[in-house]
Amino acid sequence: MFSAGTESLLRQAREIQDEELSKFCTRVTKLLQKGPGAEAVDALRRLFLILSATKYSRRLEKPCVDLLQTTLCSPTCPEQLQLLCAAILREVAPSDGLVLTCDHIQDSRTLSLVASVLLAQGDRRDEVRSVGLRALQLLETRPTEGPGPRPLLHVLSKVVSLAPAVLSQGPADSLPRRLVDWLRYASVQQGAAQTSGGFFSGARARQPGPVTEVDGAVATDFFTVLSTGQCFTEDQQLNVQVFSMLRAWLLLGDPTGPGAADADDRSDRSELEGSSLSVFSAASTTTSRLLPPQQQLRAGAFDYCQRLLEQSGRRALRRGDTDLQKACLVEAVLLLEVLCRQEPSFLYRALSCLKTLLGRLCGDPAQARTLLPIAHFLLSHGEAAAVDSATVCWHLFSSIPAELFPNPMLAFEFVQFCRDSLHLLGPDLAVFKLSFPNLFKFLAWHSPALTSEFVALFPALVDASTAVEMFHALLDLPCLTAALDLQLRSSPAASERPLWDVSLQPTNCLWGFRDPQFQGLFQYLLRSKAGGTAHRMAPLHCLLQPMAGCARVLQCAEAVPTLLQAFFAAVTPVADGALMAQLALALLERSNSLPHVPQYEACVHRVMSSQLLVLFRLRPALVVELAKDLLEFVGSVSGTRSQEPMFTAVVWAVGEYLAVPYDRRCTVEQVNKFFEALEALLFEVTQSRRSAARPECPPQVVAVLMTTLTKLASRSQDLIPRVSLLLSKLRALPQASVACSGDADGDAVCRRATELTNLLKMPSVAQFVFTPGVGANTHHVTTALRTVSRLVDREANLQTS
């Protein structure tokens, strides 16, 4: 958040009207015409603040824009003024009033500023190509004075990201050789320190010494980004900058892309390169200079990466250097993967180094993020070198999520690794699928950030053998979040800054977490691998109730409905009849056994009811196959209120699919059993005395019960008199017998009872309407009901008249 003074300045800048801005532009123009000065700098700063404070673009007067462009390109203009002019012009871009060009600029620093404005234009006039080619031309000139080539590398890096083909088509042959020189031949002596003058400066000043390694030893090999020192020379800074853009530049020369022209020489060099030592010597580097430019760059980059792998094993003296080692190690492995894809002769030397590195890193939890690119490399290239990647994958999927789930960056990178490696897992995909309980720990702890990532993973993660277990795990995901919270609180090595909600003190939950009575349930909830004996989690739902208000638990609960929809979208296309039956049973079982989180049950019930209907639609025979379980479910009066969506879905499915056209195993005896159960339920929720203690029944449930009973009676016509009697009693009941929210609900129930009664007066029509065969829909039934009611009412009017 900004301070009060900053907020005030921003508000004033946003409130400036166009007329005031026009007057201020006139003042800026006059100041720039007078020449550079403190007043002009202050005015340009204020103008930049006004332009950047608003989300919409502001229009500047043309004289002001023209003078800003002139000042920017002036070789005698101070750097501070040029920076402000470039920043202001970027804020107004894209604009037709900008007429900048880089064709005649001779200064690298000026070109970098002009290029930033031109690239902000959006390539309206082929600016990206002109900027890239001009930067290459200036790099080839090798100026002896003025700013060095470092600003140009920034420009080339941006051009590579915007339009890689531009540089591959230009005169870029000399640049790879210069990149190799900056990578391999940077000075190993520290730069001279800037002195402030005085009595003790001059001859007695300390002379610069050699650069050192991160462990303090004097560097005996060439300079890299991991070399340390007090001051750095120009070529050392170029070395670091080239490394930062090296991967993007190498991808320009991918053999499958624009650089395929030099791929014919790889077979001639493979024997020579394959017999080289793991670290290049000076002689091998000299040999590589005889290669074409892109091969020189690849050889130099491989040499550089191996040097980084060696440096990453040193014990850093400073914490910042430790973090830098990890970052450079990740980038080096990513570079090696690109190089081995482009030059297969590098593969065996790279694998020998990476296997040694892997053995060193696997036992160090702090290096977990560096294991991901190594694992991806082994999955990509391990088969060619007969490397067992299953051990690496099992280590990743089994230990890292369980131990390091609170790390947000690792969680995101781990899930991204899973997404990027799906096509490489092959036989190891089974390990990935069996590890879903561990992966769900990332999801439970970081659900807002990782929900969309797991939605994309579900098609590959869902397996027929673990689908039911995964369904239960998704429903209990808020409990997993609470259990992870308790695990952290119980850990003896808790961090100084808690990762949990400090406002919550779940004393009873912590006691239960350590209680042997609940240890089996917690161990099952926190398991690392799918399988084993399933546990009923209802005791944990009650135990963890005090943590229902925890912010992290609430966030996780909000993500579960979306995750459930994605899960069923992935599992239903591949599910057979047996799996559909298991999922339907699980839906019925878990409808009254969910974590007690505010609003959680209502949201999950809506998703579960819709997915249950999908299962019945895909396999109508489930009504017959699960008849016993469905009868037990509809036999509960409490479900009409606490599980209204699920109850309504089950009752509707019974009336819709308990018919011979859907399954020939449907018998009259089954129809009568369902009829008697639903008849007793409807009577209980509507006909009981007002003084009796009973749950209120929503009108939607009453309407579905009436319709389903009528459907069943149309298929067993001996039941028609019982339904007609029940419907007539419902029509005579007061609205208070049903939990109506208003007169409209009560009228709708009475109207539906009248329509059904009229339909049963014509049994053959009722049988046709309610047993229409596969493909009928609710609109068909509703239309038929209204038509029959109109016919019956017309006949009754004719008889009375």
Coordinates of N, CA and C in Angstrom, one line a residue, residues 321-447:
D321 N 24.0 -16.1 -1.7 CA 24.7 -16.9 -2.7 C 24.1 -18.3 -2.8
T322 N 23.6 -18.8 -1.7 CA 22.9 -20.1 -1.7 C 21.7 -20.0 -2.6
D323 N 20.9 -19.0 -2.5 CA 19.7 -18.8 -3.3 C 20.1 -18.7 -4.8
L324 N 21.2 -17.9 -5.0 CA 21.7 -17.7 -6.4 C 22.1 -19.1 -7.0
Q325 N 22.8 -19.9 -6.2 CA 23.2 -21.2 -6.7 C 22.0 -22.0 -7.1
K326 N 20.9 -22.1 -6.4 CA 19.8 -22.8 -6.7 C 19.2 -22.3 -8.1
A327 N 19.0 -21.0 -8.2 CA 18.5 -20.4 -9.4 C 19.3 -20.7 -10.6
C328 N 20.6 -20.6 -10.5 CA 21.5 -20.9 -11.6 C 21.5 -22.3 -11.9
L329 N 21.4 -23.2 -10.9 CA 21.4 -24.6 -11.2 C 20.1 -25.0 -12.0
V330 N 19.0 -24.4 -11.7 CA 17.8 -24.7 -12.4 C 17.9 -24.2 -13.9
E331 N 18.5 -23.0 -14.0 CA 18.6 -22.5 -15.4 C 19.6 -23.3 -16.2
A332 N 20.7 -23.8 -15.5 CA 21.7 -24.6 -16.2 C 21.1 -25.9 -16.7
V333 N 20.3 -26.6 -15.9 CA 19.6 -27.8 -16.3 C 18.7 -27.6 -17.4
L334 N 17.9 -26.5 -17.4 CA 17.0 -26.2 -18.5 C 17.8 -25.9 -19.8
L335 N 19.0 -25.3 -19.7 CA 19.8 -25.1 -20.8 C 20.4 -26.4 -21.4
L336 N 20.8 -27.3 -20.5 CA 21.3 -28.6 -20.9 C 20.2 -29.4 -21.7
E337 N 19.0 -29.2 -21.2 CA 17.9 -30.0 -21.9 C 17.7 -29.4 -23.3
V338 N 17.8 -28.1 -23.5 CA 17.7 -27.6 -24.9 C 19.0 -28.0 -25.7
L339 N 20.1 -28.0 -25.1 CA 21.3 -28.3 -25.8 C 21.3 -29.8 -26.2
C340 N 20.9 -30.7 -25.3 CA 20.9 -32.1 -25.7 C 19.8 -32.4 -26.7
R341 N 18.8 -31.6 -26.8 CA 17.8 -31.8 -27.8 C 18.3 -31.4 -29.2
Q342 N 19.1 -30.3 -29.1 CA 19.7 -29.8 -30.4 C 21.0 -30.6 -30.8
E343 N 21.8 -31.0 -29.8 CA 23.0 -31.8 -30.1 C 23.0 -33.1 -29.3
P344 N 22.5 -34.2 -29.8 CA 22.4 -35.4 -29.1 C 23.8 -35.9 -28.6
S345 N 24.9 -35.5 -29.2 CA 26.2 -35.9 -28.7 C 26.5 -35.4 -27.3
F346 N 25.8 -34.4 -26.9 CA 26.0 -33.9 -25.5 C 25.4 -34.7 -24.4
L347 N 24.5 -35.6 -24.8 CA 23.6 -36.3 -23.9 C 24.4 -37.1 -22.8
Y348 N 25.3 -37.9 -23.2 CA 25.9 -38.8 -22.3 C 26.8 -38.1 -21.3
R349 N 27.5 -37.0 -21.7 CA 28.2 -36.2 -20.7 C 27.3 -35.5 -19.8
A350 N 26.2 -35.0 -20.3 CA 25.2 -34.3 -19.4 C 24.6 -35.3 -18.4
L351 N 24.3 -36.5 -18.8 CA 23.7 -37.4 -17.9 C 24.6 -37.9 -16.8
S352 N 25.9 -38.0 -17.1 CA 26.8 -38.4 -16.1 C 26.9 -37.3 -15.0
C353 N 26.9 -36.1 -15.4 CA 26.9 -35.0 -14.4 C 25.6 -34.9 -13.6
L354 N 24.5 -35.1 -14.3 CA 23.2 -34.9 -13.7 C 22.9 -36.1 -12.7
K355 N 23.4 -37.3 -13.0 CA 23.1 -38.4 -12.1 C 23.9 -38.2 -10.8
T356 N 25.2 -37.7 -10.9 CA 25.9 -37.3 -9.7 C 25.3 -36.2 -8.9
L357 N 24.8 -35.2 -9.7 CA 24.1 -34.1 -9.0 C 22.8 -34.6 -8.3
L358 N 22.1 -35.5 -9.0 CA 20.8 -36.0 -8.4 C 21.1 -36.7 -7.1
G359 N 22.2 -37.5 -7.0 CA 22.5 -38.2 -5.8 C 22.8 -37.3 -4.7
R360 N 23.3 -36.1 -5.0 CA 23.7 -35.1 -4.0 C 22.4 -34.3 -3.5
L361 N 21.5 -34.1 -4.4 CA 20.4 -33.2 -4.1 C 19.2 -34.0 -3.5
C362 N 19.0 -35.3 -3.7 CA 17.8 -36.0 -3.3 C 17.6 -36.0 -1.8
G363 N 18.7 -36.0 -1.0 CA 18.6 -36.0 0.4 C 18.4 -34.6 1.0
D364 N 18.4 -33.6 0.2 CA 18.3 -32.2 0.8 C 17.0 -31.6 0.5
P365 N 16.1 -31.5 1.5 CA 14.8 -30.9 1.2 C 14.9 -29.4 0.6
A366 N 15.9 -28.7 1.0 CA 16.1 -27.3 0.5 C 16.3 -27.3 -1.0
Q367 N 16.7 -28.4 -1.6 CA 17.0 -28.4 -3.0 C 15.8 -29.0 -3.9
A368 N 14.6 -29.0 -3.3 CA 13.5 -29.7 -3.9 C 13.1 -29.0 -5.3
R369 N 13.2 -27.7 -5.3 CA 12.8 -27.0 -6.6 C 13.8 -27.3 -7.7
T370 N 15.1 -27.6 -7.3 CA 16.1 -27.9 -8.3 C 15.9 -29.3 -8.9
L371 N 15.2 -30.1 -8.1 CA 15.0 -31.5 -8.6 C 14.1 -31.6 -9.8
L372 N 13.1 -30.6 -9.9 CA 12.1 -30.7 -10.9 C 12.7 -30.6 -12.3
P373 N 13.6 -29.6 -12.6 CA 14.1 -29.6 -14.0 C 15.0 -30.8 -14.3
I374 N 15.7 -31.4 -13.2 CA 16.5 -32.6 -13.4 C 15.6 -33.8 -13.8
A375 N 14.5 -33.9 -13.0 CA 13.6 -35.0 -13.3 C 13.0 -34.8 -14.7
H376 N 12.7 -33.6 -15.1 CA 12.1 -33.4 -16.5 C 13.2 -33.8 -17.5
F377 N 14.4 -33.5 -17.3 CA 15.5 -33.8 -18.2 C 15.6 -35.4 -18.3
L378 N 15.6 -36.1 -17.2 CA 15.7 -37.5 -17.2 C 14.5 -38.1 -17.9
L379 N 13.3 -37.6 -17.7 CA 12.2 -38.1 -18.4 C 12.3 -37.9 -19.9
S380 N 12.9 -36.8 -20.3 CA 13.0 -36.5 -21.7 C 14.0 -37.3 -22.4
H381 N 15.2 -37.5 -21.7 CA 16.3 -38.2 -22.3 C 16.8 -39.4 -21.6
G382 N 16.2 -39.8 -20.5 CA 16.7 -41.0 -19.8 C 16.6 -42.3 -20.6
E383 N 15.5 -42.4 -21.4 CA 15.4 -43.7 -22.1 C 16.5 -43.9 -23.1
A384 N 17.0 -42.9 -23.7 CA 18.1 -43.0 -24.6 C 19.4 -43.5 -23.9
A385 N 19.6 -43.1 -22.6 CA 20.8 -43.5 -21.9 C 20.5 -44.6 -20.9
A386 N 19.3 -45.2 -20.9 CA 18.9 -46.3 -20.0 C 19.0 -45.9 -18.6
V387 N 18.4 -44.7 -18.3 CA 18.3 -44.2 -16.9 C 17.0 -44.5 -16.3
D388 N 16.9 -45.1 -15.1 CA 15.6 -45.4 -14.5 C 15.0 -44.1 -13.9
S389 N 14.0 -43.6 -14.6 CA 13.4 -42.4 -14.1 C 12.3 -42.7 -13.1
A390 N 11.9 -43.9 -12.9 CA 10.8 -44.3 -12.0 C 11.2 -43.9 -10.5
T391 N 12.5 -44.2 -10.2 CA 12.9 -43.9 -8.8 C 12.9 -42.4 -8.6
V392 N 13.3 -41.6 -9.5 CA 13.2 -40.1 -9.4 C 11.8 -39.7 -9.2
C393 N 10.9 -40.2 -10.1 CA 9.5 -39.8 -10.0 C 8.8 -40.2 -8.7
W394 N 9.2 -41.4 -8.2 CA 8.6 -41.8 -6.9 C 9.1 -40.9 -5.8
H395 N 10.4 -40.5 -5.8 CA 10.9 -39.6 -4.8 C 10.2 -38.3 -4.9
L396 N 9.9 -37.8 -6.1 CA 9.2 -36.5 -6.2 C 7.8 -36.6 -5.7
F397 N 7.1 -37.6 -6.1 CA 5.6 -37.6 -5.8 C 5.4 -38.1 -4.4
S398 N 6.3 -38.8 -3.7 CA 6.1 -39.3 -2.4 C 6.5 -38.5 -1.3
S399 N 7.7 -37.8 -1.4 CA 8.3 -37.1 -0.3 C 8.1 -35.6 -0.4
I400 N 8.2 -35.0 -1.5 CA 8.2 -33.5 -1.6 C 6.8 -32.9 -1.2
P401 N 5.7 -33.4 -1.7 CA 4.4 -32.8 -1.3 C 4.2 -32.9 0.2
A402 N 4.5 -34.1 0.7 CA 4.2 -34.4 2.2 C 5.1 -33.5 3.1
E403 N 6.3 -33.2 2.7 CA 7.2 -32.4 3.5 C 7.2 -30.9 3.3
L404 N 6.9 -30.5 2.0 CA 7.1 -29.1 1.7 C 5.9 -28.5 1.1
F405 N 4.7 -29.0 1.5 CA 3.5 -28.4 0.9 C 3.2 -27.0 1.3
P406 N 3.8 -26.4 2.4 CA 3.5 -25.0 2.7 C 4.2 -24.0 1.7
N407 N 5.2 -24.5 1.0 CA 6.0 -23.6 0.1 C 5.1 -23.2 -1.1
P408 N 4.7 -22.0 -1.3 CA 3.8 -21.7 -2.4 C 4.4 -21.7 -3.8
M409 N 5.7 -21.3 -3.9 CA 6.4 -21.3 -5.1 C 6.7 -22.8 -5.6
L410 N 7.1 -23.6 -4.6 CA 7.3 -25.0 -4.9 C 6.0 -25.7 -5.4
A411 N 4.9 -25.4 -4.7 CA 3.7 -26.0 -5.0 C 3.3 -25.7 -6.5
F412 N 3.4 -24.4 -6.9 CA 3.0 -24.0 -8.2 C 4.0 -24.7 -9.2
E413 N 5.3 -24.6 -9.0 CA 6.2 -25.2 -9.9 C 6.1 -26.7 -10.0
F414 N 5.7 -27.4 -8.9 CA 5.5 -28.8 -8.9 C 4.3 -29.2 -9.8
V415 N 3.2 -28.5 -9.6 CA 2.1 -28.8 -10.4 C 2.3 -28.5 -11.9
Q416 N 3.1 -27.4 -12.2 CA 3.5 -27.1 -13.5 C 4.3 -28.2 -14.1
F417 N 5.2 -28.7 -13.3 CA 6.1 -29.9 -13.7 C 5.2 -31.1 -14.1
C418 N 4.2 -31.3 -13.3 CA 3.3 -32.5 -13.6 C 2.6 -32.2 -14.9
R419 N 2.1 -31.0 -15.2 CA 1.4 -30.7 -16.4 C 2.4 -30.8 -17.6
D420 N 3.6 -30.3 -17.5 CA 4.5 -30.3 -18.6 C 5.1 -31.7 -18.8
S421 N 5.0 -32.6 -17.9 CA 5.7 -33.9 -18.0 C 4.7 -35.1 -18.3
L422 N 3.4 -34.8 -18.4 CA 2.5 -35.8 -18.6 C 2.8 -36.7 -19.8
H423 N 3.2 -36.0 -20.9 CA 3.5 -36.8 -22.1 C 4.8 -37.6 -22.0
L424 N 5.6 -37.3 -21.0 CA 6.8 -38.0 -20.8 C 6.8 -39.1 -19.8
L425 N 5.8 -39.2 -19.0 CA 5.7 -40.1 -17.9 C 5.7 -41.6 -18.4
G426 N 4.8 -41.8 -19.4 CA 4.7 -43.2 -19.9 C 4.4 -44.2 -18.8
P427 N 5.3 -45.2 -18.6 CA 5.1 -46.2 -17.6 C 5.0 -45.6 -16.2
D428 N 5.6 -44.5 -16.0 CA 5.6 -43.8 -14.7 C 4.3 -43.1 -14.4
L429 N 3.4 -43.1 -15.3 CA 2.1 -42.5 -15.1 C 1.3 -43.1 -14.0
A430 N 1.5 -44.4 -13.8 CA 0.8 -45.1 -12.7 C 1.3 -44.6 -11.4
V431 N 2.6 -44.3 -11.2 CA 3.1 -43.7 -10.0 C 2.5 -42.4 -9.8
F432 N 2.3 -41.6 -10.8 CA 1.7 -40.3 -10.7 C 0.2 -40.4 -10.3
K433 N -0.5 -41.3 -10.8 CA -1.9 -41.5 -10.4 C -2.1 -42.0 -9.0
L434 N -1.2 -42.9 -8.6 CA -1.3 -43.4 -7.2 C -0.9 -42.4 -6.2
S435 N -0.2 -41.4 -6.6 CA 0.3 -40.4 -5.7 C -0.7 -39.2 -5.5
F436 N -1.9 -39.3 -6.0 CA -2.8 -38.2 -5.9 C -3.1 -37.7 -4.4
P437 N -3.2 -38.6 -3.4 CA -3.4 -38.1 -2.1 C -2.3 -37.1 -1.6
N438 N -1.1 -37.4 -2.1 CA 0.0 -36.5 -1.8 C -0.1 -35.2 -2.5
L439 N -0.4 -35.3 -3.8 CA -0.6 -34.1 -4.6 C -1.8 -33.2 -4.1
F440 N -2.8 -33.8 -3.5 CA -3.9 -33.1 -3.0 C -3.5 -32.2 -1.8
K441 N -2.3 -32.5 -1.2 CA -1.9 -31.6 -0.1 C -1.5 -30.3 -0.6
F442 N -0.9 -30.2 -1.8 CA -0.7 -28.9 -2.4 C -2.0 -28.2 -2.7
L443 N -3.0 -29.0 -3.2 CA -4.3 -28.4 -3.5 C -5.0 -27.9 -2.3
A444 N -5.0 -28.7 -1.2 CA -5.7 -28.3 0.0 C -5.1 -27.1 0.7
W445 N -3.8 -26.9 0.6 CA -3.1 -25.8 1.2 C -3.1 -24.5 0.3
H446 N -3.1 -24.7 -1.0 CA -3.1 -23.6 -1.9 C -4.2 -23.6 -2.9
S447 N -5.4 -23.9 -2.4 CA -6.5 -24.2 -3.3 C -6.9 -23.0 -4.2

